[in-house]
């Protein structure tokens, strides 16, 4: 055995019979560098742990990265969905459409405010919400908004959605949790970043450790609309404003503030915002790494029975939050990978099949493409710090599964 062979190549060489039981390869994970740690420590030693300058700095850096006017940092992606839904009036008496293939928070956020959710089935190739399905719902009338998801990192075509939404008087809230850095080209040929809100009213992101930018917890709402922005600032902090220009009653002194609407404490602390700003410095580099990992999967898994994800056309950029393969043997493959310390995951169990949604009246069989997708899908490891050796091990293990089966 040549000494230069790596740990994982050795493992692969020994046909997966020996492995380090302490080392697992998840489907996604964070990457923390010394500069991240330094940024957090500096904030811990500063005057503000929350409501300080690191929040503004992160918001500004993020808005610049995405290319939108306003960014509002909040406690997590779900809080971002909640507040954006409220700010857009996706609440009591309103019916809103989303995809059944998403994290349940994309739908839950409408229910928080007393609104109703409807699902439109997916496009079986891209796994994104199918615009034809959306349109047939809209034709029935009575819908106030759409929450499209740039699923797995494949950007929604926000302009096409905008045409639809406009025609039927709907607002658009993009769930861009999977897609920071993704872009599509609009019909004029201009690159539009996911979540830049050029064709939507607002978008949201999450900084959970499995996402591109990892803060532990955290979220961001982006918008180009001043009215939405002001509403979000109020909603994030109890509905309280200290801005003298916005007071509705006479100012009674330096302490004076007003609670004007029913809001929440959904703030993101400075400690986490500093981590976010540090992480954001490496966003482009990390995106390139994710693309390289995807290219290698396409090249080295093409001879397996796996169905590999549809690649975005040349005028779009897939951000590869997830790398989803499809197989008839999903359960067996999931179990086999797990035995070999590879923790693949299923994204997602269709929201409408969850017990809570079944109790609301949704039925199995209602969105057959989403359900067929769910029966086959598996997210294999995809994160920017996945090493070449680790990826070799994943690829070899996948090959071995199909050799044995
Ligand atoms: C992660 C995620 C969320 C929720 O974000 P949290 O920060 O975990 O609350 C919402 N939608 C999608 C598509 C996500 O992937």
Short mmCIF file of N, CA and C in Angstrom, two decimals, residues 39-40 42-44 46 48-62 73 220 268-278:
data_model
loop_
_atom_site.label_atom_id
_atom_site.label_comp_id
_atom_site.label_asym_id
_atom_site.label_seq_id
_atom_site.Cartn_x
_atom_site.Cartn_y
_atom_site.Cartn_z
N UNK A 39 -14.12 37.25 14.63
CA UNK A 39 -15.21 38.23 14.50
C UNK A 39 -16.19 38.09 15.68
N UNK A 40 -16.45 36.87 16.08
CA UNK A 40 -17.37 36.64 17.20
C UNK A 40 -16.74 37.12 18.50
N UNK A 42 -14.46 39.39 18.91
CA UNK A 42 -14.41 40.86 18.92
C UNK A 42 -15.78 41.43 19.31
N UNK A 43 -16.85 40.80 18.86
CA UNK A 43 -18.19 41.29 19.21
C UNK A 43 -18.50 41.03 20.68
N UNK A 44 -18.07 39.88 21.17
CA UNK A 44 -18.29 39.58 22.60
C UNK A 44 -17.58 40.60 23.48
N UNK A 46 -17.13 43.72 22.65
CA UNK A 46 -17.57 45.08 22.30
C UNK A 46 -18.71 45.51 23.23
N UNK A 48 -21.84 46.00 22.42
CA UNK A 48 -23.17 45.50 22.05
C UNK A 48 -23.18 44.01 21.73
N UNK A 49 -23.99 43.29 22.46
CA UNK A 49 -24.22 41.88 22.11
C UNK A 49 -25.43 41.76 21.20
N UNK A 50 -26.32 42.73 21.31
CA UNK A 50 -27.49 42.77 20.43
C UNK A 50 -27.88 44.22 20.19
N UNK A 51 -28.63 44.49 19.11
CA UNK A 51 -29.07 45.85 18.75
C UNK A 51 -27.91 46.82 18.55
N UNK A 52 -26.78 46.30 18.17
CA UNK A 52 -25.60 47.15 17.96
C UNK A 52 -25.22 47.24 16.49
N UNK A 53 -24.01 47.77 16.24
CA UNK A 53 -23.59 48.06 14.87
C UNK A 53 -23.35 46.82 13.99
N UNK A 54 -23.12 45.65 14.60
CA UNK A 54 -22.86 44.46 13.78
C UNK A 54 -24.11 44.04 13.00
N UNK A 55 -25.28 44.43 13.51
CA UNK A 55 -26.53 44.09 12.82
C UNK A 55 -26.61 44.89 11.51
N UNK A 56 -26.43 46.21 11.63
CA UNK A 56 -26.43 47.07 10.43
C UNK A 56 -25.38 46.62 9.42
N UNK A 57 -24.21 46.31 9.95
CA UNK A 57 -23.10 45.93 9.06
C UNK A 57 -23.45 44.68 8.27
N UNK A 58 -24.04 43.71 8.95
CA UNK A 58 -24.43 42.46 8.27
C UNK A 58 -25.54 42.73 7.25
N UNK A 59 -26.52 43.53 7.67
CA UNK A 59 -27.62 43.83 6.75
C UNK A 59 -27.11 44.52 5.49
N UNK A 60 -26.20 45.47 5.68
CA UNK A 60 -25.69 46.21 4.52
C UNK A 60 -24.86 45.31 3.61
N UNK A 61 -24.01 44.50 4.24
CA UNK A 61 -23.17 43.60 3.43
C UNK A 61 -24.04 42.60 2.68
N UNK A 62 -25.08 42.13 3.33
CA UNK A 62 -25.96 41.13 2.70
C UNK A 62 -26.75 41.76 1.55
N UNK A 73 -32.27 41.71 9.31
CA UNK A 73 -31.81 40.48 9.98
C UNK A 73 -32.79 40.11 11.07
N UNK A 220 -32.78 36.41 7.20
CA UNK A 220 -32.76 37.74 6.59
C UNK A 220 -33.97 37.88 5.68
N UNK A 268 -31.88 39.39 15.60
CA UNK A 268 -30.68 38.57 15.47
C UNK A 268 -29.57 39.31 16.22
N UNK A 269 -28.92 38.66 17.20
CA UNK A 269 -27.92 39.37 18.01
C UNK A 269 -26.66 39.73 17.23
N UNK A 270 -25.95 40.73 17.73
CA UNK A 270 -24.70 41.17 17.08
C UNK A 270 -23.68 40.04 16.97
N UNK A 271 -23.65 39.18 17.97
CA UNK A 271 -22.67 38.08 17.98
C UNK A 271 -22.84 37.24 16.70
N UNK A 272 -24.09 36.93 16.38
CA UNK A 272 -24.37 36.10 15.21
C UNK A 272 -24.25 36.89 13.91
N UNK A 273 -24.61 38.18 13.96
CA UNK A 273 -24.48 39.01 12.75
C UNK A 273 -23.00 39.15 12.37
N UNK A 274 -22.13 39.26 13.38
CA UNK A 274 -20.70 39.37 13.09
C UNK A 274 -20.21 38.09 12.42
N UNK A 275 -20.72 36.96 12.89
CA UNK A 275 -20.37 35.68 12.27
C UNK A 275 -20.88 35.65 10.82
N UNK A 276 -22.08 36.16 10.62
CA UNK A 276 -22.66 36.20 9.27
C UNK A 276 -21.82 37.05 8.32
N UNK A 277 -21.39 38.22 8.79
CA UNK A 277 -20.58 39.10 7.94
C UNK A 277 -19.26 38.41 7.58
N UNK A 278 -18.67 37.74 8.56
CA UNK A 278 -17.41 37.03 8.31
C UNK A 278 -17.63 35.89 7.29
#
